[in-house]
Coordinates of N, CA and C in Angstrom, one line a residue:
M276 N 84.6 74.8 55.6 CA 85.4 75.8 55.1 C 86.4 76.5 56.2
R277 N 87.6 76.7 55.8 CA 88.6 77.3 56.8 C 88.6 78.8 56.3
F278 N 89.1 79.6 57.4 CA 89.3 80.9 57.0 C 90.8 81.1 57.1
P279 N 91.3 81.9 56.2 CA 92.7 82.1 56.1 C 93.5 82.8 57.2
R280 N 92.8 83.7 57.6 CA 93.3 84.4 58.9 C 92.3 84.7 59.8
T281 N 92.8 84.8 61.0 CA 91.8 85.0 62.1 C 92.6 85.4 63.4
C282 N 92.1 86.0 64.2 CA 92.6 86.7 65.3 C 92.0 86.2 66.6
G283 N 91.8 84.8 66.6 CA 91.1 84.1 67.6 C 91.8 83.5 68.7
F284 N 93.3 83.6 68.8 CA 94.2 83.4 69.8 C 94.0 81.5 69.9
G285 N 93.5 80.9 69.0 CA 93.3 79.6 69.0 C 92.1 79.2 70.0
V286 N 91.1 80.0 70.3 CA 90.2 79.7 71.2 C 88.9 79.5 70.6
Q287 N 88.5 78.3 70.9 CA 87.2 77.8 70.2 C 85.9 78.1 70.7
S288 N 85.9 78.5 71.9 CA 84.7 78.7 72.8 C 84.3 80.2 72.6
P289 N 83.1 80.6 72.1 CA 82.6 82.0 71.8 C 82.7 82.8 73.0
S290 N 82.3 82.3 74.1 CA 82.4 83.0 75.6 C 83.7 83.3 76.0
D291 N 84.6 82.3 75.8 CA 86.0 82.6 76.3 C 86.8 83.7 75.3
Y292 N 86.5 83.5 74.0 CA 86.9 84.5 73.1 C 86.5 85.8 73.5
R293 N 85.3 85.9 73.7 CA 84.6 87.2 74.1 C 85.3 87.9 75.4
L294 N 85.6 87.1 76.3 CA 86.1 87.4 77.5 C 87.6 87.8 77.4
I295 N 88.3 87.2 76.3 CA 89.8 87.3 76.1 C 89.9 88.8 75.4
T296 N 89.2 89.0 74.2 CA 89.2 90.2 73.5 C 88.7 91.4 74.4
V297 N 87.5 91.2 75.2 CA 87.1 92.4 76.0 C 88.2 92.7 77.1
T298 N 88.7 91.6 77.6 CA 89.6 91.8 78.9 C 90.9 92.3 78.4
L299 N 91.4 91.7 77.4 CA 92.9 92.0 77.0 C 92.9 93.3 75.9
H300 N 91.8 93.6 75.2 CA 92.0 94.7 74.3 C 90.9 95.8 74.2
K301 N 90.1 95.8 75.2 CA 89.1 97.0 75.2 C 89.8 98.2 75.7
E302 N 89.5 99.2 74.9 CA 89.8 100.6 75.6 C 89.3 100.7 77.0
L303 N 90.0 101.6 77.7 CA 89.5 102.1 79.0 C 89.3 103.5 79.0
P304 N 88.3 103.9 79.9 CA 88.0 105.5 79.8 C 89.3 106.3 80.1
Q305 N 89.4 107.4 79.6 CA 90.7 108.3 79.8 C 91.0 108.6 81.2
A306 N 89.8 108.8 82.0 CA 90.2 109.1 83.5 C 91.1 107.8 84.2
V307 N 90.6 106.8 83.8 CA 91.2 105.5 84.1 C 92.6 105.2 83.5
S308 N 92.7 105.5 82.3 CA 94.0 105.4 81.6 C 95.1 106.3 82.4
R309 N 94.6 107.8 82.7 CA 95.6 108.7 83.3 C 96.1 108.2 84.7
A310 N 95.3 107.4 85.3 CA 95.4 107.1 86.8 C 96.2 105.8 86.8
L311 N 96.7 104.9 85.8 CA 97.4 103.8 85.7 C 98.8 104.2 86.1
P312 N 99.4 103.3 87.0 CA 100.9 103.4 87.3 C 101.8 103.6 86.1
A313 N 103.0 104.4 86.5 CA 103.8 104.5 85.3 C 104.5 103.2 84.8
D314 N 104.9 102.4 85.7 CA 105.5 101.0 85.3 C 104.5 100.3 84.5
K315 N 105.1 99.8 83.1 CA 104.3 99.4 82.2 C 103.6 97.9 82.6
H316 N 104.2 97.2 83.3 CA 103.7 95.9 83.8 C 102.7 96.1 84.7
R317 N 102.9 97.2 85.9 CA 101.8 97.2 86.9 C 100.6 98.1 86.2
A318 N 100.7 98.8 85.2 CA 99.8 99.4 84.4 C 98.8 98.4 83.7
R319 N 99.6 97.4 83.2 CA 98.6 96.2 82.4 C 98.2 95.3 83.6
L320 N 98.6 95.1 84.7 CA 97.9 94.4 85.8 C 96.7 95.3 86.3
C321 N 97.0 96.4 86.3 CA 95.6 97.3 87.0 C 94.7 97.3 85.9
R322 N 95.0 97.5 84.7 CA 93.9 97.5 83.5 C 93.5 96.2 83.4
L323 N 94.1 95.1 83.6 CA 93.5 93.7 83.7 C 92.4 93.5 84.6
A324 N 92.7 93.9 85.9 CA 92.0 94.0 87.0 C 90.5 94.8 86.7
W325 N 90.8 95.9 86.3 CA 89.7 96.8 85.9 C 88.8 96.2 85.1
L326 N 89.1 95.9 83.8 CA 88.4 95.0 82.8 C 87.8 93.8 83.3
A327 N 88.5 92.8 84.1 CA 88.1 91.7 84.4 C 86.8 91.9 85.3
A328 N 87.1 93.0 86.3 CA 86.0 93.0 87.4 C 84.8 93.5 86.8
G329 N 84.9 94.3 85.8 CA 83.8 95.0 85.2 C 83.0 94.1 84.3
G330 N 83.9 93.1 83.5 CA 83.2 92.2 82.5 C 82.5 91.0 83.4
R331 N 82.9 90.9 84.4 CA 82.4 89.8 85.1 C 81.3 90.1 86.2
G332 N 81.3 91.4 86.3 CA 80.4 92.0 87.5 C 80.6 91.7 88.7
A333 N 82.0 91.8 89.0 CA 82.3 91.6 90.6 C 82.1 92.9 91.1
K334 N 81.8 92.9 92.5 CA 81.5 93.9 93.4 C 82.5 94.0 94.4
R335 N 83.1 92.8 94.8 CA 83.9 92.8 96.1 C 85.4 91.9 95.5
Y336 N 86.4 92.9 96.1 CA 87.8 92.6 95.5 C 88.6 92.3 96.8
I337 N 89.9 91.8 96.5 CA 90.7 91.5 97.7 C 92.1 91.5 96.9
C338 N 93.1 92.0 97.4 CA 94.5 92.2 97.0 C 95.6 91.5 98.0
I339 N 96.2 90.6 97.6 CA 97.0 89.7 98.4 C 98.6 89.8 97.8
G340 N 99.3 90.3 98.7 CA 100.7 90.7 98.3 C 101.1 91.7 97.1
C341 N 100.1 92.4 96.9 CA 100.2 93.3 95.6 C 101.0 94.6 96.0
S342 N 101.6 95.4 95.0 CA 102.3 96.4 95.3 C 101.6 97.7 95.7
P343 N 102.1 98.5 96.4 CA 101.3 99.7 96.7 C 100.4 100.3 95.7
D344 N 101.0 100.5 94.5 CA 100.5 101.3 93.3 C 99.1 100.6 92.8
I345 N 99.3 99.1 92.9 CA 98.0 98.5 92.5 C 96.9 98.5 93.5
E346 N 97.4 98.4 94.9 CA 96.3 98.9 96.1 C 95.7 100.0 95.7
R347 N 96.4 101.1 95.4 CA 96.1 102.7 95.4 C 95.0 102.7 94.2
F348 N 95.4 102.1 93.1 CA 94.6 102.0 91.8 C 93.3 101.5 92.2
M349 N 93.4 100.2 92.9 CA 92.1 99.6 93.2 C 91.3 100.4 94.0
A350 N 91.8 100.8 95.1 CA 91.1 101.6 96.0 C 90.4 102.9 95.7
G351 N 91.0 103.5 94.6 CA 90.7 104.7 93.9 C 89.5 104.5 93.0
F352 N 90.0 104.0 91.9 CA 89.2 104.0 90.8 C 88.0 102.8 90.9
C353 N 88.2 101.8 91.7 CA 87.3 100.7 91.9 C 86.2 101.3 92.8
R354 N 86.4 102.2 93.8 CA 85.4 102.7 94.4 C 84.3 103.5 93.6
Q355 N 84.8 104.0 92.6 CA 83.7 104.7 91.7 C 82.7 103.9 91.0
R356 N 83.2 102.7 90.8 CA 82.4 101.6 90.2 C 81.6 100.8 91.0
G357 N 81.8 101.2 92.4 CA 80.8 100.5 93.4 C 81.5 99.3 94.0
F358 N 83.0 99.0 93.8 CA 83.5 97.9 94.5 C 83.8 98.1 95.8
V359 N 83.9 96.9 96.7 CA 84.2 97.1 97.9 C 85.2 96.2 98.3
R360 N 86.2 96.5 99.0 CA 87.4 95.5 99.4 C 86.8 94.6 100.3
A361 N 87.0 93.5 100.0 CA 86.4 92.2 100.8 C 87.7 91.9 102.1
N362 N 87.2 91.6 103.1 CA 88.1 91.2 104.3 C 88.8 89.7 104.1
D363 N 88.0 88.8 103.3 CA 88.6 87.6 103.4 C 88.3 86.9 101.9
T364 N 89.1 86.3 101.7 CA 88.8 85.4 100.3 C 87.4 84.9 99.9
P365 N 86.9 84.0 100.8 CA 85.7 83.4 100.5 C 84.6 84.6 100.1
S366 N 84.7 86.0 100.5 CA 83.7 86.6 100.1 C 83.9 87.5 99.0
A367 N 85.2 87.3 98.4 CA 85.7 88.3 97.3 C 85.1 87.5 95.9
E368 N 84.8 88.3 95.0 CA 84.5 87.9 93.4 C 85.7 88.2 92.8
L369 N 86.6 89.2 93.0 CA 87.9 89.2 92.2 C 89.1 89.3 93.3
I370 N 89.9 88.3 93.0 CA 91.0 88.2 93.9 C 92.4 88.3 92.9
I371 N 93.1 89.5 93.4 CA 94.3 89.9 92.8 C 95.6 89.5 93.8
I372 N 96.4 88.6 93.4 CA 97.4 88.1 94.1 C 98.9 88.0 93.6
S373 N 99.9 88.3 94.1 CA 101.2 88.3 93.6 C 101.7 86.9 93.8
A374 N 102.3 86.3 92.7 CA 102.8 84.9 92.7 C 103.8 84.7 93.9
T375 N 104.6 86.0 94.0 CA 105.6 85.7 95.3 C 105.2 85.4 96.4
A376 N 103.9 86.0 96.7 CA 103.2 85.6 97.9 C 102.8 84.3 98.2
L377 N 102.8 83.6 97.1 CA 102.3 82.1 97.2 C 103.6 81.1 97.2
C378 N 104.9 81.8 97.2 CA 106.1 80.8 97.0 C 106.5 80.7 98.5
E379 N 106.0 81.5 99.5 CA 106.5 81.2 100.8 C 106.0 80.1 101.6
D380 N 104.9 79.5 101.3 CA 104.1 78.5 101.6 C 103.6 77.8 100.6
I381 N 104.2 76.2 100.3 CA 104.2 75.4 99.1 C 102.8 75.0 99.1
D382 N 102.0 74.9 100.1 CA 100.6 74.3 99.9 C 99.6 75.6 99.9
A383 N 100.0 76.9 99.8 CA 99.3 78.1 99.8 C 98.4 78.1 98.6
A384 N 98.8 77.9 97.5 CA 98.1 77.9 96.4 C 96.9 76.9 96.4
E385 N 97.2 75.8 96.7 CA 95.8 74.8 96.9 C 94.8 75.3 97.8
R386 N 95.3 75.9 99.0 CA 94.2 76.3 100.1 C 93.6 77.5 99.5
L387 N 94.3 78.6 98.7 CA 93.7 79.6 98.3 C 92.6 79.2 97.2
V388 N 93.1 78.4 96.2 CA 91.9 77.8 95.4 C 90.9 77.2 95.9
E389 N 91.0 76.5 97.0 CA 89.9 75.9 97.7 C 88.9 76.8 98.4
S390 N 89.5 77.8 98.8 CA 88.8 78.9 99.5 C 87.8 79.8 98.5
V391 N 88.4 80.0 97.2 CA 87.7 80.9 96.4 C 86.2 80.3 96.0
P392 N 85.5 81.5 96.0 CA 83.8 80.8 95.8 C 83.7 80.8 94.4
D393 N 82.7 79.9 93.8 CA 82.3 79.6 92.6 C 82.0 80.8 91.8
G394 N 82.6 81.0 90.5 CA 82.0 82.2 89.8 C 83.0 83.6 90.0
A395 N 84.3 83.2 90.7 CA 85.0 84.2 91.1 C 86.1 84.2 90.0
C396 N 86.9 85.5 90.0 CA 87.9 85.7 89.0 C 89.2 85.9 89.7
M397 N 90.3 85.2 89.5 CA 91.6 85.5 90.2 C 92.6 85.9 89.2
I398 N 93.4 87.1 89.5 CA 94.4 87.7 88.8 C 95.7 87.3 89.5
V399 N 96.7 86.5 88.8 CA 97.9 86.1 89.7 C 99.1 87.0 88.8
A400 N 99.6 87.9 89.6 CA 100.6 88.7 89.1 C 102.2 88.0 89.2
D401 N 103.1 88.5 88.3 CA 104.3 88.2 88.2 C 104.5 86.6 88.3
I402 N 103.8 85.9 87.5 CA 103.9 84.5 87.5 C 105.5 84.0 86.7
D403 N 106.1 85.0 86.2 CA 107.3 84.7 85.4 C 108.6 85.0 86.1
T404 N 108.5 85.7 87.3 CA 109.8 86.4 87.8 C 110.8 85.3 88.4
S405 N 110.4 83.9 88.6 CA 111.4 83.0 89.1 C 110.7 81.4 88.8
P406 N 111.5 80.6 88.9 CA 111.1 79.2 88.8 C 110.0 78.8 90.1
A407 N 110.1 79.4 91.0 CA 109.1 79.2 92.3 C 107.9 80.0 91.8
T408 N 107.7 81.1 91.3 CA 106.8 81.9 91.1 C 105.8 80.7 89.7
R409 N 106.5 80.6 88.7 CA 106.2 79.6 87.8 C 105.5 78.2 88.2
S410 N 106.0 77.7 89.4 CA 105.5 76.5 90.1 C 104.3 77.0 90.9
A411 N 104.3 78.1 91.4 CA 103.1 78.3 92.1 C 101.9 78.7 91.2
W412 N 102.1 79.2 89.9 CA 101.1 79.2 88.8 C 100.4 78.1 88.4
R413 N 101.6 77.1 88.3 CA 101.3 75.9 87.6 C 100.4 75.2 88.7
R414 N 100.4 75.1 90.0 CA 99.5 74.7 91.0 C 98.2 75.1 90.9
I415 N 98.3 76.5 90.6 CA 96.9 77.1 90.5 C 96.1 76.6 89.4
Y416 N 96.8 76.7 88.1 CA 95.9 76.4 87.0 C 95.7 74.9 86.7
T417 N 96.3 74.0 87.5 CA 96.3 72.6 87.2 C 95.2 72.0 88.3
A418 N 94.8 73.0 89.2 CA 93.8 72.5 90.3 C 92.4 72.4 89.6
D419 N 91.8 71.4 90.3 CA 90.4 71.1 89.6 C 89.4 72.0 89.7
R420 N 89.4 73.0 90.5 CA 88.5 73.9 90.6 C 88.6 75.1 89.6
A421 N 89.8 75.4 89.1 CA 90.3 76.5 88.3 C 89.7 75.9 86.8
R422 N 88.6 76.3 86.5 CA 88.2 76.0 85.1 C 88.8 76.5 83.7
I423 N 88.8 77.8 83.7 CA 89.2 78.8 82.7 C 90.5 79.2 83.1
T424 N 91.6 79.1 82.4 CA 92.9 79.9 83.0 C 93.5 80.3 81.8
I425 N 94.1 81.6 81.8 CA 94.5 82.4 80.7 C 96.1 82.8 81.3
D426 N 97.0 82.3 80.4 CA 98.5 82.7 80.9 C 99.0 83.8 80.0
T427 N 99.2 84.9 80.5 CA 99.5 86.1 79.6 C 101.2 86.1 79.7
Y428 N 101.7 84.9 80.2 CA 103.2 85.2 80.4 C 103.7 86.0 81.7
R429 N 103.2 87.3 81.8 CA 103.6 88.0 83.1 C 102.4 87.7 84.2
S430 N 101.3 87.6 83.9 CA 100.2 87.3 84.8 C 99.3 86.2 84.2
G431 N 98.4 85.7 85.3 CA 97.5 84.8 84.7 C 96.2 85.1 85.4
I432 N 95.3 84.8 84.5 CA 93.7 84.9 84.8 C 93.1 83.6 85.2
V433 N 92.3 83.4 86.3 CA 91.8 82.2 86.4 C 90.3 82.5 86.7
L434 N 89.6 81.6 86.2 CA 87.9 81.8 86.3 C 87.4 80.4 87.2
F435 N 86.8 80.5 88.0 CA 86.0 79.5 88.8 C 84.7 79.3 88.4
D436 N 84.3 78.4 87.6 CA 83.2 78.3 87.2 C 82.8 76.7 86.9
A437 N 82.0 76.0 88.0 CA 82.0 74.7 88.0 C 81.1 74.0 86.8
K438 N 80.6 74.9 86.0 CA 79.7 74.3 85.0 C 80.4 74.2 83.7
R439 N 81.8 74.9 83.6 CA 82.5 75.0 82.5 C 83.7 73.8 82.5
F440 N 84.0 73.3 81.3 CA 85.1 72.4 81.1 C 86.5 73.1 81.5
K441 N 87.5 72.3 81.8 CA 88.6 72.9 81.8 C 89.4 73.2 80.8
Q442 N 89.9 74.4 80.6 CA 90.6 75.0 79.4 C 91.8 75.8 79.9
H443 N 92.8 75.9 79.3 CA 94.0 76.6 79.4 C 94.5 77.2 78.3
Y444 N 94.6 78.4 78.4 CA 95.1 79.3 77.0 C 96.2 79.9 77.5
K445 N 97.1 80.1 76.5 CA 98.4 80.9 76.6 C 98.4 82.0 75.7
I446 N 98.4 83.4 75.9 CA 98.2 84.6 75.0 C 99.2 85.4 75.5
W447 N 100.0 85.9 74.3 CA 100.7 87.1 74.7 C 100.2 88.5 75.0
F448 N 100.3 89.1 76.1 CA 99.6 90.3 76.3 C 100.7 91.2 77.0

């Protein structure tokens, strides 16, 4: 039996569907909503980081090449949730990185993906700003270790879970 309408984003996996709906559409607490940056894109990125970290149970995060407002948000509100800023990538469970930081070194994306621990979540910001950032994003989501990738056109989410089959979703957010 086929259902005539659905809000499933073309996602067949129940766990991936739950991740997408919770991460992209869940309401934030009011205190967190008020602390989001004024810029709409930066606010979406902070919201994505907040919900992805909470949904995955991450306790250690690292920001690489992010704007100061994202760093401030992560330092302020994530501390309240018990998050700790990691000193290096292998110990981080949530990595927030700007795609422009990966454009400077061609092999940086591959090295970064190889150093991320299993079970981690990576949020890549600004993947649509230039052909070079698109190329850096493509290198990340085509890597063997990146199992579940979600392209939201402006930023990308990568889940590293060796037990999962490789799947790439493109969703407008």
